[in-house]
Coordinates of C-alpha atoms in Angstrom, one line a residue:
Chain B
M1 CA 120.5 91.5 19.8
K2 CA 118.7 94.5 21.2
G3 CA 119.2 95.5 24.8
I4 CA 120.4 92.1 26.0
S5 CA 124.2 91.3 25.5
L6 CA 125.3 87.9 24.2
A7 CA 126.9 87.0 27.5
L8 CA 123.7 87.8 29.5
S9 CA 121.6 85.8 27.0
V10 CA 123.8 82.7 27.3
Y11 CA 124.0 83.1 31.1
A12 CA 120.2 83.4 31.3
V13 CA 119.7 80.3 29.2
C14 CA 122.2 78.4 31.3
V15 CA 120.5 79.4 34.6
V16 CA 117.1 78.3 33.3
G17 CA 118.7 75.1 32.0
L18 CA 120.3 74.3 35.4
F19 CA 116.9 75.0 37.0
L20 CA 115.3 72.4 34.8
K21 CA 118.1 70.0 35.5
M22 CA 117.7 70.4 39.3
F23 CA 113.9 70.1 38.9
A24 CA 114.4 66.8 37.0
L25 CA 116.5 65.6 39.9
S26 CA 113.5 66.4 42.3
C27 CA 111.2 64.4 40.0
Y28 CA 113.6 61.5 40.1
Q29 CA 113.6 61.5 43.9
G30 CA 109.8 61.8 44.0
Y31 CA 109.4 58.9 41.5
F32 CA 111.3 56.5 43.7
R33 CA 109.5 57.7 46.8
L34 CA 106.1 57.1 45.1
R35 CA 107.1 53.9 43.3
Y36 CA 108.1 52.1 46.6
L37 CA 105.6 54.3 48.7
A38 CA 108.7 54.9 50.9
F39 CA 108.5 58.2 52.9
T40 CA 110.5 59.3 55.9
N41 CA 107.9 61.9 57.0
P42 CA 105.0 60.3 58.9
E43 CA 102.4 62.7 57.4
D44 CA 103.6 61.7 53.8
A45 CA 103.4 58.0 54.5
A46 CA 100.0 58.4 56.1
V47 CA 98.6 59.7 52.8
F48 CA 99.2 56.2 51.4
K49 CA 98.3 54.5 54.7
R50 CA 102.0 53.4 55.2
A51 CA 104.3 53.6 58.2
A52 CA 107.2 56.1 57.9
Q53 CA 110.6 54.7 56.8
L54 CA 113.7 55.3 58.9
A55 CA 115.9 55.9 55.8
E56 CA 115.2 57.0 52.3
R57 CA 115.5 54.5 49.3
P58 CA 119.1 54.1 48.0
Q59 CA 118.3 55.9 44.8
V60 CA 116.8 58.9 46.7
C61 CA 120.0 59.0 48.9
R62 CA 122.2 59.0 45.8
A63 CA 120.2 61.7 44.1
G64 CA 120.4 63.6 47.4
R65 CA 124.2 63.5 47.2
A66 CA 124.1 64.7 43.6
W67 CA 121.8 67.6 44.9
M68 CA 124.3 68.5 47.6
N69 CA 127.1 68.7 45.1
D70 CA 124.9 70.9 42.9
L71 CA 124.2 73.2 45.9
E72 CA 127.9 73.5 46.4
N73 CA 128.6 74.6 42.8
I74 CA 125.5 76.1 41.1
P75 CA 124.9 79.0 43.4
L76 CA 128.6 80.0 43.0
F77 CA 128.2 79.7 39.3
I78 CA 125.1 82.0 39.4
A79 CA 127.1 84.5 41.5
L80 CA 130.4 84.4 39.6
G81 CA 128.7 84.4 36.2
G82 CA 126.4 87.3 37.1
L83 CA 129.4 89.2 38.5
A84 CA 131.5 88.6 35.3
I85 CA 128.7 90.2 33.4
A86 CA 128.3 93.1 35.9
V87 CA 132.0 94.0 35.7
A88 CA 131.9 93.7 31.9
A89 CA 134.3 90.8 31.5
P90 CA 134.9 89.7 27.8
G91 CA 131.5 88.5 26.6
T92 CA 132.4 85.7 24.3
Q93 CA 134.6 84.0 26.9
V94 CA 131.9 84.4 29.6
A95 CA 129.3 82.9 27.3
W96 CA 131.6 79.9 26.5
L97 CA 132.4 79.3 30.2
C98 CA 128.7 79.4 31.1
G99 CA 127.9 76.9 28.4
V100 CA 130.7 74.5 29.3
F101 CA 129.8 74.7 33.0
T102 CA 126.2 73.9 32.4
V103 CA 127.0 70.9 30.2
A104 CA 129.5 69.7 32.8
R105 CA 126.9 69.8 35.6
C106 CA 124.4 67.9 33.5
V107 CA 127.0 65.2 32.8
H108 CA 127.9 65.2 36.5
T109 CA 124.3 64.5 37.6
L110 CA 123.9 61.7 35.0
A111 CA 127.2 60.2 36.0
Y112 CA 126.3 60.4 39.7
L113 CA 122.9 58.7 39.2
A114 CA 124.5 56.0 37.0
G115 CA 127.6 55.5 39.2
W116 CA 130.0 56.2 36.3
Q117 CA 133.5 56.9 37.3
P118 CA 135.9 58.6 36.4
W119 CA 133.3 60.6 34.4
R120 CA 131.6 62.0 37.5
T121 CA 134.9 63.3 38.9
L122 CA 135.9 64.6 35.4
A123 CA 132.7 66.5 35.0
Y124 CA 133.0 67.9 38.5
G125 CA 136.6 69.1 37.7
V126 CA 135.5 70.8 34.4
G127 CA 132.8 72.6 36.3
V128 CA 135.2 73.8 39.1
L129 CA 137.7 74.9 36.4
C130 CA 135.0 77.1 34.8
L131 CA 134.3 78.6 38.2
W132 CA 138.1 79.3 38.7
V133 CA 138.4 81.0 35.3
L134 CA 135.2 83.1 35.9
G135 CA 136.6 84.1 39.3
A136 CA 139.9 85.0 37.7
M137 CA 138.2 87.1 35.0
V138 CA 136.2 89.0 37.7
M139 CA 139.4 89.7 39.6
G140 CA 141.1 90.8 36.4
Q141 CA 138.4 93.4 35.7
V142 CA 138.3 94.7 39.3
I143 CA 142.1 95.1 39.3
A144 CA 142.1 96.7 35.8
A145 CA 139.5 99.2 37.0
A146 CA 141.3 100.1 40.3
Chain S
M1 CA 138.0 103.4 39.6
K2 CA 136.6 103.6 36.1
G3 CA 133.2 102.0 35.5
I4 CA 133.2 99.7 38.6
S5 CA 132.1 101.3 41.9
L6 CA 134.0 100.7 45.1
A7 CA 131.1 98.6 46.6
L8 CA 130.9 96.4 43.5
S9 CA 134.7 95.9 43.5
V10 CA 134.8 94.9 47.2
Y11 CA 131.7 92.7 46.8
A12 CA 133.3 91.0 43.8
V13 CA 136.5 90.3 45.7
C14 CA 134.5 88.9 48.6
V15 CA 132.4 86.6 46.4
V16 CA 135.6 85.3 44.8
G17 CA 137.2 84.9 48.3
L18 CA 134.2 83.0 49.6
F19 CA 134.4 80.7 46.5
L20 CA 138.1 80.0 47.3
K21 CA 137.2 79.3 50.9
M22 CA 134.4 76.9 49.9
F23 CA 136.8 75.2 47.4
A24 CA 139.4 74.8 50.2
L25 CA 136.7 73.0 52.3
S26 CA 136.1 70.6 49.4
C27 CA 139.8 69.9 49.2
Y28 CA 139.9 69.2 53.0
Q29 CA 137.1 66.7 52.6
G30 CA 138.8 65.1 49.6
Y31 CA 142.1 64.9 51.5
F32 CA 140.6 62.8 54.3
R33 CA 138.6 60.6 51.9
L34 CA 141.9 59.9 50.0
R35 CA 144.1 59.6 53.1
Y36 CA 142.0 56.8 54.6
L37 CA 140.7 55.6 51.2
A38 CA 137.2 55.8 52.8
F39 CA 134.4 56.4 50.3
T40 CA 130.6 56.0 50.7
N41 CA 130.0 55.6 46.9
P42 CA 130.8 52.0 45.8
E43 CA 132.1 53.3 42.4
D44 CA 134.6 55.6 44.2
A45 CA 135.8 52.9 46.6
A46 CA 136.2 50.5 43.6
V47 CA 138.8 52.8 42.0
F48 CA 141.0 52.0 45.0
K49 CA 139.8 48.4 45.2
R50 CA 138.1 49.0 48.6
A51 CA 134.6 48.3 49.9
A52 CA 132.3 51.2 50.3
Q53 CA 132.0 52.7 53.9
L54 CA 128.6 53.0 55.6
A55 CA 129.6 56.4 57.0
E56 CA 132.0 59.2 56.1
R57 CA 135.1 59.8 58.2
P58 CA 134.5 62.1 61.3
Q59 CA 136.5 65.0 59.7
V60 CA 134.5 64.7 56.5
C61 CA 131.2 64.9 58.5
R62 CA 132.5 67.9 60.5
A63 CA 133.5 69.7 57.3
G64 CA 130.1 68.7 55.8
R65 CA 128.3 70.5 58.7
A66 CA 130.5 73.6 58.1
W67 CA 129.5 73.4 54.4
M68 CA 125.8 73.2 55.4
N69 CA 126.2 76.3 57.5
D70 CA 127.9 78.1 54.6
L71 CA 125.1 77.1 52.3
E72 CA 122.6 78.7 54.7
N73 CA 124.5 82.0 54.9
I74 CA 126.6 82.6 51.8
P75 CA 123.9 82.5 49.1
L76 CA 121.9 85.0 51.2
F77 CA 125.0 87.2 51.4
I78 CA 125.4 87.0 47.6
A79 CA 121.8 88.0 47.2
L80 CA 121.6 90.8 49.8
G81 CA 125.0 92.2 48.9
G82 CA 124.1 92.3 45.2
L83 CA 120.7 93.9 46.0
A84 CA 122.3 96.5 48.2
I85 CA 124.5 97.5 45.2
A86 CA 121.5 97.3 42.8
V87 CA 119.4 99.7 44.9
A88 CA 122.4 102.0 45.4
A89 CA 122.8 101.7 49.2
P90 CA 125.7 103.8 50.6
G91 CA 128.8 102.3 49.0
T92 CA 131.4 102.6 51.8
Q93 CA 129.1 100.9 54.3
V94 CA 128.2 98.1 51.9
A95 CA 131.9 97.5 51.2
W96 CA 132.7 97.3 54.9
L97 CA 129.8 94.9 55.6
C98 CA 131.0 92.6 52.7
G99 CA 134.5 92.6 54.1
V100 CA 133.5 91.9 57.6
F101 CA 131.1 89.1 56.5
T102 CA 133.8 87.4 54.5
V103 CA 136.3 87.5 57.3
A104 CA 133.6 86.2 59.8
R105 CA 132.8 83.2 57.5
C106 CA 136.5 82.3 57.1
V107 CA 136.9 82.4 60.9
H108 CA 133.7 80.4 61.2
T109 CA 135.0 77.6 59.0
L110 CA 138.4 77.4 60.8
A111 CA 136.7 77.4 64.2
Y112 CA 134.3 74.7 63.0
L113 CA 137.1 72.4 61.7
A114 CA 139.1 73.0 64.9
G115 CA 136.1 72.7 67.3
W116 CA 136.9 76.2 68.8
Q117 CA 134.0 77.5 70.9
P118 CA 132.7 80.2 71.5
W119 CA 134.7 81.5 68.5
R120 CA 132.6 79.6 66.0
T121 CA 129.3 80.9 67.4
L122 CA 130.7 84.4 67.6
A123 CA 131.9 84.3 64.0
Y124 CA 128.4 83.0 63.0
G125 CA 126.8 85.8 64.9
V126 CA 128.9 88.5 63.2
G127 CA 128.1 87.1 59.8
V128 CA 124.3 87.0 60.5
L129 CA 124.6 90.6 61.9
C130 CA 126.1 91.8 58.6
L131 CA 123.2 90.1 56.7
W132 CA 120.7 91.9 59.0
V133 CA 122.3 95.3 58.4
L134 CA 122.5 94.6 54.6
G135 CA 118.8 93.6 54.6
A136 CA 117.9 96.8 56.6
M137 CA 119.9 99.0 54.1
V138 CA 118.1 97.4 51.2
M139 CA 114.7 98.0 52.9
G140 CA 115.7 101.6 53.7
Q141 CA 116.5 102.3 50.0
V142 CA 113.3 100.6 48.8
I143 CA 111.2 102.6 51.3
A144 CA 113.0 105.9 50.4
A145 CA 112.3 105.4 46.7
A146 CA 108.6 104.5 47.2
Chain G
M1 CA 109.3 105.5 42.6
K2 CA 112.5 107.2 41.8
G3 CA 115.4 105.1 40.5
I4 CA 114.1 101.7 41.7
S5 CA 111.5 99.9 39.5
L6 CA 108.4 98.3 41.0
A7 CA 109.7 94.8 40.2
L8 CA 113.1 95.5 41.8
S9 CA 111.4 96.9 44.9
V10 CA 109.1 93.9 45.3
Y11 CA 111.9 91.5 44.5
A12 CA 114.1 93.2 47.1
V13 CA 111.4 93.0 49.8
C14 CA 110.8 89.3 49.0
V15 CA 114.5 88.4 49.3
V16 CA 114.7 90.2 52.6
G17 CA 111.5 88.5 53.7
L18 CA 112.9 85.0 52.7
F19 CA 116.1 85.8 54.6
L20 CA 114.0 86.6 57.8
K21 CA 112.0 83.3 57.3
M22 CA 115.3 81.3 56.9
F23 CA 116.7 83.0 60.0
A24 CA 113.5 82.2 62.0
L25 CA 114.1 78.5 61.0
S26 CA 117.6 78.7 62.4
C27 CA 116.2 80.1 65.7
Y28 CA 113.7 77.3 65.8
Q29 CA 116.5 74.7 65.5
G30 CA 118.6 76.6 68.1
Y31 CA 115.7 76.7 70.5
F32 CA 115.2 72.9 70.5
R33 CA 119.0 72.3 70.8
L34 CA 119.1 74.7 73.9
R35 CA 115.8 73.5 75.4
Y36 CA 117.0 69.9 75.6
L37 CA 120.7 70.8 75.8
A38 CA 121.1 68.3 72.9
F39 CA 124.1 69.0 70.7
T40 CA 125.9 66.7 68.2
N41 CA 129.2 68.7 68.3
P42 CA 131.2 67.7 71.4
E43 CA 132.5 71.3 71.8
D44 CA 128.9 72.6 71.9
A45 CA 127.8 70.0 74.4
A46 CA 130.9 70.8 76.6
V47 CA 129.7 74.4 77.1
F48 CA 126.7 73.0 79.0
K49 CA 128.8 70.1 80.5
R50 CA 126.9 67.5 78.5
A51 CA 128.0 64.6 76.4
A52 CA 127.5 65.0 72.6
Q53 CA 124.4 63.3 71.2
L54 CA 124.6 60.9 68.3
A55 CA 121.5 62.3 66.5
E56 CA 119.7 65.7 66.5
R57 CA 116.3 66.1 68.2
P58 CA 113.4 65.1 65.9
Q59 CA 112.3 68.8 65.6
V60 CA 115.8 69.8 64.6
C61 CA 115.9 67.1 61.9
R62 CA 112.4 68.1 60.6
A63 CA 113.5 71.8 60.5
G64 CA 116.7 70.6 58.7
R65 CA 114.6 68.9 56.0
A66 CA 112.6 72.1 55.6
W67 CA 116.0 74.0 55.2
M68 CA 117.2 71.6 52.6
N69 CA 114.0 72.2 50.6
D70 CA 114.5 75.9 51.0
L71 CA 118.1 75.6 49.7
E72 CA 116.8 73.7 46.6
N73 CA 114.3 76.5 45.8
I74 CA 115.2 79.9 47.2
P75 CA 118.7 80.3 45.5
L76 CA 116.9 79.5 42.2
F77 CA 114.2 82.1 42.9
I78 CA 116.9 84.7 43.7
A79 CA 118.7 83.9 40.4
L80 CA 115.6 83.7 38.2
G81 CA 113.9 86.7 39.8
G82 CA 117.0 88.8 39.4
L83 CA 117.4 87.6 35.8
A84 CA 113.8 88.5 35.0
I85 CA 114.5 92.0 36.2
A86 CA 117.9 92.2 34.4
V87 CA 116.3 91.2 31.0
A88 CA 113.4 93.6 31.6
A89 CA 110.5 91.1 31.8
P90 CA 107.1 92.7 32.4
G91 CA 107.4 94.3 35.8
T92 CA 103.9 93.8 37.2
Q93 CA 104.0 90.1 36.5
V94 CA 107.5 89.7 37.9
A95 CA 106.3 91.5 41.1
W96 CA 103.3 89.2 41.5
L97 CA 105.4 86.1 40.9
C98 CA 107.9 87.2 43.5
G99 CA 105.1 87.9 46.1
V100 CA 103.3 84.6 45.5
F101 CA 106.6 82.6 45.6
T102 CA 107.5 84.2 48.9
V103 CA 104.1 83.5 50.5
A104 CA 104.2 79.9 49.2
R105 CA 107.6 79.3 50.8
C106 CA 106.5 80.7 54.2
V107 CA 103.4 78.4 54.1
H108 CA 105.7 75.5 53.0
T109 CA 107.9 76.0 56.1
L110 CA 105.0 76.3 58.5
A111 CA 103.3 73.2 57.0
Y112 CA 106.6 71.3 57.1
L113 CA 107.2 72.1 60.8
A114 CA 103.5 71.2 61.7
G115 CA 103.4 68.1 59.5
W116 CA 100.3 69.4 57.5
Q117 CA 99.6 67.5 54.3
P118 CA 98.6 68.1 51.5
W119 CA 99.3 71.8 52.3
R120 CA 103.0 71.4 52.3
T121 CA 103.0 69.7 48.9
L122 CA 100.6 72.3 47.6
A123 CA 102.8 75.2 48.8
Y124 CA 105.9 73.5 47.3
G125 CA 104.0 73.1 44.0
V126 CA 102.9 76.8 43.9
G127 CA 106.5 77.8 44.5
V128 CA 107.9 75.6 41.8
L129 CA 105.2 76.9 39.4
C130 CA 106.3 80.5 40.1
L131 CA 109.9 79.4 39.2
W132 CA 108.7 77.8 36.0
V133 CA 106.8 81.0 34.9
L134 CA 109.8 83.2 35.8
G135 CA 112.1 80.9 33.8
A136 CA 109.7 81.0 30.8
M137 CA 109.5 84.8 31.0
V138 CA 113.4 85.0 31.0
M139 CA 113.5 82.7 28.0
G140 CA 110.8 84.8 26.2
Q141 CA 112.8 88.0 26.7
V142 CA 116.1 86.3 25.5
I143 CA 114.4 84.9 22.4
A144 CA 112.6 88.2 21.6
A145 CA 116.0 90.0 21.8
A146 CA 117.9 87.6 19.6

């Protein structure tokens, strides 16, 4: 490594990976909207000379709930992971937490789309646990420096 | 302090605090889903041998609207607060703004869940005001450095 | 420039600009809620001695969908743009990508509110393309440093 620490490298790869995962979820939604030509915005439906739908397709709604759960967790990961690096928390542990969080969120999305329980709740729990440990490490560094 | 500035310390504590507040809101939603065994995902309802509900419980919907408001404000705080530290805005003022924002968002969530007006709108306004001042401080540093 | 790099300056201006754009969208929603005195929270409607509405006004719903799309894209921009600066990706290119992304998201919001197609989808695509290039630049720096 020159100039970029291990923790920052792993964190950067995880953020890019989560971006690709979220982008894949957008594509999944777009695929079902296009496959059934079902759009809730009149101007979108008009492109295909259809009437606007009152509700989204069930797959689009399900993917939307997976998105919402991502939005509740991933920005916090980006913040807490970045903070852990900024306050110089132990690098190897931060790198591991970033990796486990990213894998857990990918499993969560797959389990949500497929309706697999208890795997979805388990993956959610692992992700939240990583956030708790990252938060505790940040607090530990702040208290140690005070 | 050694190595971690006052502003970064306070910002870090505020981000961890907001994470705990958002996590508490998830627990509140989960509590009402479990108490009434009311789930909108069929695979969740099946765990408790129930049929899926068409709509969430009113308390879950209300907490969901508080969440949405958090999502519109807290990521912007994380970004603007982090930027204010990165461009070396005056530390004491940044620390105060972070603290006031965090308290305002906690009051906002409590007031939303309890349906207290005008306290909810007041807390929302204080939070937005902190974001405006943080944004102005970032712009001031960028213009001063140009 | 003294102390703040070009890329960080442009990134900071873009984040503040996106904050103002998102704030304008909140004002747009509030304007339609107040103009028709249509509120879904009973405690909000009670301030104006009205009954709570079951659904939001169509303009509020449309602005809400624009918000959701912002929430899916802007936090990722804040993360990937900040990372590109942290791993010292080429500054001029990062500055251009930040500027183009910010303009694209402003066009996206206007096109969403006005129902202009294909401009909305085009603006969304330009924004996502900027995120892809930022992600690729971050990965390039991480691989080069390994």
